[in-house]
Coordinates of C-alpha atoms and ligand atoms in Angstrom, one line a residue:
M254 CA -18.4 -2.5 29.8
K255 CA -22.1 -3.3 30.0
R256 CA -23.8 -5.3 27.3
A257 CA -25.7 -2.2 26.0
Q258 CA -22.5 -0.2 25.9
V259 CA -20.7 -2.9 23.9
F260 CA -23.5 -2.8 21.4
E261 CA -23.3 1.0 21.2
F262 CA -19.5 0.8 20.9
F263 CA -19.7 -1.3 17.7
R264 CA -22.8 0.4 16.4
R265 CA -20.8 3.7 16.3
L266 CA -17.7 2.1 14.7
A267 CA -20.0 0.5 12.2
E268 CA -21.8 3.8 11.5
A269 CA -18.4 5.5 10.8
N270 CA -17.2 2.7 8.5
P271 CA -20.0 0.3 7.3
S272 CA -17.8 -2.0 5.2
P273 CA -14.4 -2.5 6.9
T274 CA -11.9 -4.9 5.6
T275 CA -8.2 -5.7 5.8
E276 CA -5.8 -3.2 4.3
L277 CA -3.7 -6.1 2.9
E278 CA -4.1 -6.5 -0.8
S279 CA -4.8 -9.9 -2.3
S280 CA -7.0 -11.5 -5.0
N281 CA -7.6 -14.9 -3.5
P282 CA -7.4 -16.8 -0.2
Y283 CA -3.9 -18.1 -1.0
Q284 CA -2.5 -14.6 -1.6
L285 CA -4.2 -13.4 1.5
L286 CA -2.6 -16.2 3.5
V287 CA 0.8 -15.3 2.2
A288 CA 0.2 -11.6 2.8
V289 CA -0.8 -12.2 6.4
V290 CA 2.2 -14.4 7.1
L291 CA 4.4 -11.7 5.7
S292 CA 2.7 -9.0 7.8
A293 CA 4.0 -10.3 11.1
Q294 CA 5.9 -7.5 12.8
A295 CA 5.6 -5.4 9.6
T296 CA 3.1 -2.8 8.4
D297 CA 0.4 -3.7 5.9
A298 CA 1.7 -0.8 3.7
S299 CA 5.2 -2.4 3.5
V300 CA 3.7 -5.8 2.7
N301 CA 1.5 -4.3 -0.1
I302 CA 4.5 -2.6 -1.7
A303 CA 6.5 -5.9 -1.8
C304 CA 3.5 -8.0 -2.7
R305 CA 2.0 -6.0 -5.6
P306 CA 4.6 -7.1 -8.1
L307 CA 4.9 -10.5 -6.5
F308 CA 1.2 -11.3 -6.7
A309 CA 1.0 -10.0 -10.3
R310 CA 3.1 -13.1 -11.1
I311 CA 2.2 -15.6 -8.3
A312 CA -1.4 -16.5 -7.6
N313 CA -1.2 -20.1 -6.3
P314 CA 1.1 -22.4 -4.3
Q315 CA 2.6 -24.1 -7.3
Q316 CA 3.7 -20.9 -8.9
M317 CA 5.3 -19.9 -5.5
V318 CA 7.2 -23.2 -5.3
D319 CA 8.3 -22.8 -8.9
L320 CA 9.5 -19.3 -8.1
G321 CA 11.7 -20.7 -5.4
E322 CA 13.0 -19.4 -2.0
D323 CA 15.9 -17.3 -3.4
D324 CA 13.7 -15.3 -5.8
L325 CA 11.0 -15.0 -3.1
R326 CA 13.6 -13.7 -0.6
E327 CA 14.7 -11.1 -3.1
A328 CA 11.0 -10.0 -3.8
I329 CA 10.3 -9.5 -0.1
K330 CA 13.6 -8.3 1.1
T331 CA 12.1 -4.9 2.2
I332 CA 9.9 -6.7 4.8
G333 CA 11.3 -7.4 8.3
L334 CA 12.3 -11.1 9.0
F335 CA 12.3 -11.8 5.2
N336 CA 14.6 -14.8 5.5
T337 CA 12.4 -16.8 7.8
K338 CA 9.3 -15.6 6.1
A339 CA 10.5 -16.7 2.7
K340 CA 11.3 -20.2 4.1
N341 CA 7.8 -20.4 5.7
V342 CA 6.0 -19.3 2.6
I343 CA 7.7 -21.9 0.4
A344 CA 7.1 -24.6 3.0
L345 CA 3.5 -23.7 3.5
S346 CA 3.0 -23.6 -0.3
R347 CA 4.5 -27.1 -0.5
A348 CA 2.2 -28.3 2.3
L349 CA -0.9 -26.8 0.6
I350 CA 0.1 -28.7 -2.6
D351 CA 0.9 -32.0 -0.8
S352 CA -2.0 -32.1 1.7
H353 CA -4.8 -29.8 0.5
G354 CA -4.8 -30.0 -3.3
G355 CA -3.3 -26.6 -3.6
E356 CA -6.3 -25.0 -1.7
V357 CA -6.3 -23.0 1.5
P358 CA -8.0 -25.1 4.2
R359 CA -11.0 -23.7 6.0
T360 CA -10.4 -25.0 9.5
R361 CA -8.3 -23.4 12.2
E362 CA -6.5 -26.7 13.0
E363 CA -5.5 -27.2 9.4
L364 CA -4.4 -23.6 9.0
Q365 CA -2.4 -23.6 12.2
A366 CA -0.6 -26.8 11.1
L367 CA 0.9 -24.9 8.2
P368 CA 4.5 -23.5 8.6
G369 CA 4.5 -19.9 9.8
V370 CA 0.8 -19.8 10.5
G371 CA -0.3 -19.0 14.1
R372 CA -3.6 -18.4 15.7
K373 CA -3.9 -14.8 14.6
T374 CA -3.0 -15.5 11.0
A375 CA -5.6 -18.4 11.0
N376 CA -8.2 -16.0 12.4
V377 CA -7.6 -13.3 9.8
V378 CA -7.8 -15.9 6.9
L379 CA -10.9 -17.6 8.3
N380 CA -12.6 -14.2 8.8
T381 CA -11.5 -12.3 5.7
A382 CA -11.4 -15.1 3.1
F383 CA -14.2 -17.3 4.4
G384 CA -16.4 -15.0 6.4
E385 CA -16.1 -16.8 9.8
E386 CA -16.8 -14.9 13.0
T387 CA -13.3 -15.0 14.3
F388 CA -11.4 -12.3 16.4
A389 CA -7.8 -11.9 15.4
V390 CA -6.1 -10.0 18.2
D391 CA -3.1 -8.0 17.0
T392 CA -1.3 -5.2 18.8
H393 CA -4.0 -2.6 17.9
V394 CA -6.9 -4.8 19.0
F395 CA -5.1 -5.7 22.2
R396 CA -4.5 -2.1 23.1
V397 CA -8.0 -0.9 22.2
C398 CA -9.7 -3.7 24.2
N399 CA -7.6 -3.0 27.3
R400 CA -7.6 0.8 27.1
T401 CA -11.4 1.1 26.6
G402 CA -12.4 -1.6 29.0
L403 CA -14.2 -3.4 26.2
A404 CA -12.4 -6.7 26.6
P405 CA -9.5 -6.4 29.0
G406 CA -7.0 -9.2 29.3
K407 CA -3.3 -9.8 30.1
T408 CA -2.7 -11.9 27.0
V409 CA -4.0 -11.9 23.4
D410 CA -5.7 -15.3 24.1
E411 CA -7.6 -13.7 27.1
V412 CA -8.7 -10.7 25.0
E413 CA -9.8 -13.0 22.1
A414 CA -11.8 -15.2 24.5
K415 CA -13.5 -12.1 25.9
L416 CA -14.3 -10.8 22.5
E417 CA -15.8 -14.2 21.6
K418 CA -18.1 -13.8 24.6
I419 CA -19.2 -10.2 24.4
V420 CA -19.4 -9.1 20.8
P421 CA -23.0 -9.1 19.7
Q422 CA -24.6 -9.6 16.4
P423 CA -24.7 -8.1 13.8
F424 CA -21.1 -7.0 14.5
R425 CA -19.3 -10.3 15.1
R426 CA -18.0 -10.8 11.6
D427 CA -16.4 -7.3 11.2
A428 CA -15.6 -6.6 14.8
H429 CA -11.9 -7.2 14.5
H430 CA -11.6 -5.0 11.4
W431 CA -13.3 -2.1 13.3
L432 CA -11.0 -2.6 16.3
I433 CA -7.8 -2.8 14.2
L434 CA -8.8 0.3 12.2
H435 CA -9.8 2.2 15.3
G436 CA -6.5 1.4 16.9
R437 CA -4.5 2.2 13.8
Y438 CA -6.0 5.6 13.0
V439 CA -7.7 6.9 16.2
C440 CA -6.8 5.1 19.4
K441 CA -3.1 5.3 18.5
A442 CA -0.4 3.8 20.7
R443 CA 1.5 6.9 21.7
L444 CA -1.2 9.4 21.7
P445 CA -4.8 8.3 21.4
E446 CA -6.9 10.9 19.5
C447 CA -9.7 11.0 22.0
W448 CA -11.0 14.4 20.8
R449 CA -12.2 12.9 17.5
C450 CA -13.1 9.4 18.9
P451 CA -16.7 8.2 18.3
V452 CA -16.7 6.1 21.4
I453 CA -15.2 8.6 23.8
D454 CA -18.1 8.5 26.3
L455 CA -18.0 4.7 26.4
C456 CA -14.3 4.4 27.0
R457 CA -12.8 4.2 30.5
Y458 CA -9.3 5.5 29.5
Q459 CA -8.2 8.6 31.5
P460 CA -7.0 11.3 31.0
K461 CA -8.6 11.7 27.6
T462 CA -6.4 13.5 25.0
P463 CA -7.7 17.0 24.4
P464 CA -7.9 18.6 20.9
P465 CA -4.6 19.9 19.4
E466 CA -5.6 23.6 19.9
E467 CA -6.2 23.0 23.6
R468 CA -2.9 21.1 24.0
A469 CA -1.1 23.9 22.2
K470 CA -2.7 26.5 24.5
A471 CA -1.8 24.4 27.6
S472 CA 1.8 24.0 26.4
A473 CA 2.1 27.7 25.7
A474 CA 0.8 28.5 29.2
R475 CA 3.2 26.0 30.7
S476 CA 6.2 27.6 28.9
A477 CA 5.1 31.1 30.0
S478 CA 4.8 30.0 33.6
R479 CA 8.2 28.2 33.4
A480 CA 9.7 31.4 31.9
S481 CA 8.2 33.6 34.6
S482 CA 9.3 31.4 37.5
K483 CA 12.9 31.3 36.0
A484 CA 12.8 35.1 35.8
R485 CA 11.6 35.3 39.5
I486 CA 14.4 33.0 40.6
A487 CA 17.0 35.0 38.6
K488 CA 15.7 38.2 40.2
G489 CA 15.8 36.7 43.7
R490 CA 19.4 35.6 43.0
T491 CA 20.5 39.0 41.8
A492 CA 18.9 40.7 44.9
S493 CA 20.6 38.3 47.3
T494 CA 24.0 38.7 45.5
R495 CA 23.7 42.5 46.0
T496 CA 22.9 42.1 49.7
A497 CA 25.7 39.7 50.2
S498 CA 28.2 42.0 48.4
R499 CA 27.0 45.0 50.5
N500 CA 27.4 42.9 53.7
R501 CA 30.9 41.8 52.6
S502 CA 32.0 45.4 52.0
R503 CA 30.8 46.5 55.4
P504 CA 33.0 45.5 58.5
S505 CA 31.0 43.2 60.7
R506 CA 32.4 44.7 63.9
L507 CA 33.8 48.1 64.8
P508 CA 37.3 48.1 66.0
Ligands
SF4_629 S1 -11.5 7.9 24.0 FE1 -9.3 7.9 23.5 S2 -8.5 6.1 24.6 FE2 -10.7 5.8 24.4 S3 -11.1 4.6 22.6 FE3 -11.2 6.8 22.0 S4 -9.2 7.3 21.4 FE4 -9.0 5.4 22.5

């Protein structure tokens, strides 16, 4: 995608949603960090459901350590991989108390040194809690960047490096939110909703998904054509059966 197209791509996403943010609910950087760790291979909605009552009681690492692993496991048992995640959250809370005075660190290196915190989690926290221009590449961002041709890459690291290079100001800070939301609600994995996509003319993906009415018409036409060809075949079979039976009843040679 050319530089002017990249600008236009984000301009339109920004126009449609001027203040994008994460859908994970939290009241401070620590809760956000915990929510992002819990969201690995789980939906934001499922994390919010489990975290609402948890975060009403737990707002800092010390309270989490005091709660303990067993109670935390119970609180998040509806989220996938809850055993490992409970272990990691308690361990990272201890590490925050021991090495960072109970605060969430502001550098990628320090964040990634915490248990259960990878590059993507660090990017989300740096961006959402501290306003850094980072590009967290999750499954939605990866798909949108590859499908559209915005920042194609074989790995999440490749896609992130391309986004770093091509995303212009004033979109750098919110770019990853726009891409996540676009992937989650419009450029969906199974069936991208191209007919209502604001960047349809900038995207290289083909064939574009037509509107539901057109798809319904096309599918009705396909069913009608299948039905008529079945009827033709059935008619042909009946005709040949009749000819064969006439031939069988007639002696092939005169005595
Ligand atoms: S046109 Fe379709 S494939 Fe391209 S970004 Fe929009 S929804 Fe995704």
